[in-house]
Tab-separated table of C-alpha atoms in Angstrom:
chain	number	residue	atom	x	y	z
A	1	ASP	CA	-3.942	3.309	-13.182
A	2	ALA	CA	-7.315	3.789	-14.876
A	3	ASP	CA	-6.568	0.910	-17.253
A	4	VAL	CA	-7.566	-1.569	-14.551
A	5	THR	CA	-11.017	-1.052	-13.091
A	6	GLN	CA	-12.962	-2.896	-10.448
A	7	THR	CA	-16.650	-2.954	-9.632
A	8	PRO	CA	-18.130	-2.460	-7.164
A	9	ARG	CA	-15.742	-0.293	-5.166
A	10	ASN	CA	-17.550	-1.012	-1.932
A	11	ARG	CA	-19.949	-3.782	-1.008
A	12	ILE	CA	-21.742	-4.846	2.106
A	13	THR	CA	-23.325	-8.277	2.107
A	14	LYS	CA	-24.646	-10.850	4.535
A	15	THR	CA	-23.295	-14.231	5.487
A	16	GLY	CA	-24.340	-16.878	3.012
A	17	LYS	CA	-24.924	-14.560	0.088
A	18	ARG	CA	-23.266	-15.065	-3.272
A	19	ILE	CA	-21.439	-12.081	-4.629
A	20	MET	CA	-19.267	-11.326	-7.604
A	21	LEU	CA	-16.455	-8.840	-7.896
A	22	GLU	CA	-15.526	-7.775	-11.383
A	23	CYS	CA	-12.294	-6.628	-12.918
A	24	SER	CA	-11.748	-5.172	-16.364
A	25	GLN	CA	-8.567	-4.056	-18.054
A	26	THR	CA	-7.711	-2.229	-21.224
A	27	LYS	CA	-3.993	-2.915	-21.078
A	28	GLY	CA	-4.198	-5.960	-23.312
A	29	HIS	CA	-2.381	-8.131	-20.785
A	30	ASP	CA	-2.989	-11.851	-20.757
A	31	ARG	CA	-2.142	-12.337	-17.104
A	32	MET	CA	-4.555	-11.295	-14.406
A	33	TYR	CA	-4.622	-11.801	-10.653
A	34	TRP	CA	-6.895	-11.514	-7.651
A	35	TYR	CA	-5.481	-10.657	-4.227
A	36	ARG	CA	-6.957	-9.893	-0.874
A	37	GLN	CA	-5.373	-7.422	1.499
A	38	ASP	CA	-5.810	-7.695	5.249
A	39	PRO	CA	-4.207	-5.482	7.883
A	40	GLY	CA	-0.996	-7.036	9.081
A	41	LEU	CA	-1.102	-9.800	6.485
A	42	GLY	CA	-0.208	-7.904	3.352
A	43	LEU	CA	-1.483	-9.166	0.019
A	44	ARG	CA	-2.283	-12.787	-0.544
A	45	LEU	CA	-2.937	-14.337	-3.916
A	46	ILE	CA	-6.369	-15.906	-4.410
A	47	TYR	CA	-6.393	-16.907	-8.081
A	48	TYR	CA	-4.499	-16.045	-11.198
A	49	SER	CA	-5.021	-16.532	-14.899
A	50	PHE	CA	-2.512	-16.587	-17.724
A	51	ASP	CA	-5.167	-16.533	-20.425
A	52	VAL	CA	-8.852	-17.318	-20.832
A	53	LYS	CA	-8.205	-21.057	-20.670
A	54	ASP	CA	-5.612	-21.060	-17.935
A	55	ILE	CA	-6.754	-20.467	-14.364
A	56	ASN	CA	-4.733	-21.333	-11.306
A	57	LYS	CA	-5.284	-21.359	-7.588
A	58	GLY	CA	-3.267	-19.087	-5.400
A	59	GLU	CA	-2.421	-19.546	-1.752
A	60	ILE	CA	-5.910	-18.851	-0.380
A	61	SER	CA	-8.415	-20.034	-2.978
A	62	ASP	CA	-10.802	-21.861	-0.628
A	63	GLY	CA	-14.220	-20.226	-0.602
A	64	TYR	CA	-13.580	-18.386	-3.865
A	65	SER	CA	-14.032	-19.101	-7.545
A	66	VAL	CA	-13.124	-17.140	-10.646
A	67	SER	CA	-14.179	-16.747	-14.220
A	68	ARG	CA	-12.106	-15.397	-17.089
A	69	GLN	CA	-14.798	-14.333	-19.502
A	70	ALA	CA	-12.416	-12.684	-21.926
A	71	GLN	CA	-8.874	-11.418	-22.009
A	72	ALA	CA	-10.103	-8.165	-20.535
A	73	LYS	CA	-12.347	-9.538	-17.783
A	74	PHE	CA	-11.607	-11.591	-14.699
A	75	SER	CA	-14.319	-12.037	-12.075
A	76	LEU	CA	-14.033	-13.263	-8.516
A	77	SER	CA	-16.989	-14.945	-6.835
A	78	LEU	CA	-17.738	-15.751	-3.244
A	79	GLU	CA	-20.285	-18.554	-3.447
A	80	SER	CA	-21.383	-18.240	0.150
A	81	ALA	CA	-19.810	-15.262	1.843
A	82	ILE	CA	-18.558	-15.503	5.418
A	83	PRO	CA	-17.392	-12.737	7.760
A	84	ASN	CA	-13.706	-13.637	7.544
A	85	GLN	CA	-13.833	-12.801	3.855
A	86	THR	CA	-14.197	-9.185	4.857
A	87	ALA	CA	-11.174	-7.577	3.222
A	88	LEU	CA	-9.933	-5.294	0.506
A	89	TYR	CA	-9.738	-7.119	-2.816
A	90	PHE	CA	-7.395	-6.132	-5.586
A	91	CYS	CA	-7.277	-7.194	-9.182
A	92	ALA	CA	-4.030	-6.852	-11.115
A	93	THR	CA	-2.650	-7.409	-14.575
A	94	LYS	CA	0.917	-8.140	-15.507
A	95	ASP	CA	3.070	-6.657	-18.176
A	96	PRO	CA	4.738	-9.631	-19.848
A	97	ILE	CA	7.816	-7.657	-20.802
A	98	GLY	CA	8.486	-5.419	-17.851
A	99	GLU	CA	7.133	-7.880	-15.280
A	100	THR	CA	5.300	-5.050	-13.552
A	101	GLN	CA	1.891	-5.719	-12.060
A	102	TYR	CA	-0.746	-3.027	-12.455
A	103	PHE	CA	-3.363	-2.909	-9.762
A	104	GLY	CA	-6.976	-1.876	-9.793
A	105	PRO	CA	-8.363	0.528	-7.189
A	106	GLY	CA	-9.658	-2.255	-4.973
A	107	THR	CA	-13.057	-3.414	-3.759
A	108	ARG	CA	-13.775	-3.043	-0.081
A	109	LEU	CA	-16.010	-5.937	1.000
A	110	LEU	CA	-17.790	-6.232	4.318
A	111	VAL	CA	-19.542	-9.489	5.163
A	112	LEU	CA	-21.932	-9.193	8.070
B	1	ALA	CA	9.923	-22.257	1.313
B	2	GLN	CA	9.609	-19.092	-0.690
B	3	ARG	CA	8.749	-16.113	1.395
B	4	VAL	CA	9.308	-12.425	1.877
B	5	THR	CA	9.864	-10.981	5.313
B	6	GLN	CA	9.431	-7.359	6.252
B	7	PRO	CA	10.359	-7.289	9.921
B	8	GLU	CA	8.917	-3.871	10.704
B	9	LYS	CA	5.169	-3.368	10.636
B	10	LEU	CA	5.554	0.288	11.499
B	11	LEU	CA	8.377	2.727	10.911
B	12	SER	CA	8.323	6.338	11.951
B	13	VAL	CA	10.943	8.949	11.085
B	14	PHE	CA	11.189	12.709	10.959
B	15	LYS	CA	11.261	14.698	7.762
B	16	GLY	CA	14.780	14.937	6.403
B	17	ALA	CA	16.006	11.844	8.223
B	18	PRO	CA	17.286	8.789	6.379
B	19	VAL	CA	14.932	5.866	6.104
B	20	GLU	CA	15.503	2.180	5.455
B	21	LEU	CA	12.712	-0.336	5.025
B	22	LYS	CA	13.971	-3.850	5.434
B	23	CYS	CA	13.123	-6.795	3.228
B	24	ASN	CA	14.550	-10.302	3.364
B	25	TYR	CA	13.617	-13.143	1.091
B	26	SER	CA	13.903	-16.885	0.887
B	27	TYR	CA	14.019	-18.380	-2.581
B	28	SER	CA	16.055	-21.158	-4.164
B	29	GLY	CA	16.017	-19.665	-7.639
B	30	SER	CA	17.350	-16.442	-9.055
B	31	PRO	CA	15.358	-13.741	-7.275
B	32	GLU	CA	13.455	-10.985	-8.978
B	33	LEU	CA	12.370	-8.426	-6.433
B	34	PHE	CA	10.096	-5.425	-6.376
B	35	TRP	CA	8.965	-2.678	-4.067
B	36	TYR	CA	5.340	-1.595	-4.304
B	37	VAL	CA	3.879	1.424	-2.545
B	38	GLN	CA	0.328	2.181	-1.498
B	39	TYR	CA	-0.476	5.753	-0.555
B	40	SER	CA	-3.526	6.402	1.570
B	41	ARG	CA	-6.706	5.351	-0.224
B	42	GLN	CA	-4.877	4.655	-3.450
B	43	ARG	CA	-4.061	1.511	-5.352
B	44	LEU	CA	-0.755	-0.270	-5.157
B	45	GLN	CA	1.797	0.877	-7.637
B	46	LEU	CA	5.250	-0.245	-8.523
B	47	LEU	CA	7.976	1.819	-6.913
B	48	LEU	CA	10.995	0.040	-8.267
B	49	ARG	CA	12.404	-3.309	-9.283
B	50	HIS	CA	15.902	-4.530	-8.740
B	51	ILE	CA	16.582	-5.364	-12.366
B	52	SER	CA	16.175	-1.768	-13.475
B	53	ARG	CA	18.522	-0.454	-10.778
B	54	GLU	CA	16.859	2.925	-10.930
B	55	SER	CA	16.031	5.515	-8.322
B	56	ILE	CA	12.397	6.488	-8.021
B	57	LYS	CA	11.294	9.425	-5.863
B	58	GLY	CA	14.724	9.313	-4.268
B	59	PHE	CA	14.376	5.669	-3.216
B	60	THR	CA	16.903	2.999	-4.084
B	61	ALA	CA	17.126	-0.676	-3.308
B	62	ASP	CA	20.055	-2.994	-3.784
B	63	LEU	CA	19.789	-6.724	-4.033
B	64	ASN	CA	22.226	-8.426	-1.684
B	65	LYS	CA	22.219	-12.113	-2.515
B	66	GLY	CA	24.628	-12.966	0.279
B	67	GLU	CA	22.297	-11.533	2.876
B	68	THR	CA	19.156	-12.360	0.859
B	69	SER	CA	18.015	-8.801	1.321
B	70	PHE	CA	16.480	-6.050	-0.771
B	71	HIS	CA	16.236	-3.105	1.591
B	72	LEU	CA	14.625	0.132	0.437
B	73	LYS	CA	16.482	3.312	1.279
B	74	LYS	CA	16.076	7.047	0.990
B	75	PRO	CA	18.599	9.519	2.379
B	76	PHE	CA	16.128	12.288	3.226
B	77	ALA	CA	12.538	11.294	3.923
B	78	GLN	CA	9.670	13.577	2.948
B	79	GLU	CA	6.178	13.767	4.435
B	80	GLU	CA	4.681	12.621	1.146
B	81	ASP	CA	6.622	9.363	1.495
B	82	SER	CA	4.207	8.286	4.209
B	83	ALA	CA	2.567	5.122	2.875
B	84	MET	CA	2.461	1.352	3.051
B	85	TYR	CA	5.428	-0.304	1.396
B	86	TYR	CA	5.423	-3.883	0.205
B	87	CYS	CA	8.382	-5.925	-0.862
B	88	ALA	CA	7.544	-8.629	-3.395
B	89	LEU	CA	9.324	-11.617	-4.871
B	90	MET	CA	8.557	-13.092	-8.275
B	91	ILE	CA	8.428	-16.866	-8.028
B	92	THR	CA	8.691	-19.012	-11.116
B	93	GLN	CA	7.670	-22.644	-10.900
B	94	GLY	CA	7.037	-25.045	-13.739
B	95	GLY	CA	6.100	-22.385	-16.226
B	96	SER	CA	3.922	-20.415	-13.864
B	97	GLU	CA	4.959	-17.306	-12.047
B	98	LYS	CA	3.463	-15.225	-9.295
B	99	LEU	CA	4.308	-12.490	-6.877
B	100	VAL	CA	4.679	-13.224	-3.199
B	101	PHE	CA	4.304	-10.150	-1.023
B	102	GLY	CA	5.670	-9.346	2.378
B	103	LYS	CA	3.231	-8.178	5.019
B	104	GLY	CA	4.150	-4.575	4.480
B	105	THR	CA	5.685	-1.739	6.443
B	106	LYS	CA	3.754	1.384	7.228
B	107	LEU	CA	6.067	4.363	6.968
B	108	THR	CA	5.133	7.579	8.695
B	109	VAL	CA	7.233	10.665	8.076
B	110	ASN	CA	6.619	13.264	10.735
B	111	PRO	CA	7.058	17.014	10.149
């Protein structure tokens, strides 16, 4: 769904570096989410936001932080990247009526 | 504890055969369940949700509260059904809500 975009799509970084993954949406949804996907572990929720002033930790928030700059933008930061944060990261928005989540294309992150 | 269990990591069937992807859940509230699909190198997308009771791409899923299951079924699998399938449970707690995903089942439909 082109209404949810993520940048960059691929990123290689080194241990200890700070990086930011960005998510933008044009769906007008208030609710946005960050997940990581690992083989054999499925998707796990990192952070979620119900509006620009409401940010909540998910099940695996340690080592991550987020910023909701506007309704349309929700960024995920790794303050000091470590190799076990190598994963595929997905941003999603949620339709408040239909309850459907719409996912971005994902950012593939490799931490060396 | 709220969780979603997909017991099969891998499932392989032949084209035209029936397929069933299992999903069990644990949740004290009224469950709202979804199936998401991820085709190779594509983003996750909603396949179906139990409330709508619809059939998408020939797939159906029935919520069985007695067995706490929401298995995904298709009578005749097609090669293009090969993908990762995730069962998900919407959890509502104290005004917040979030999706909890199972670990996924990789379906391969062989010619």
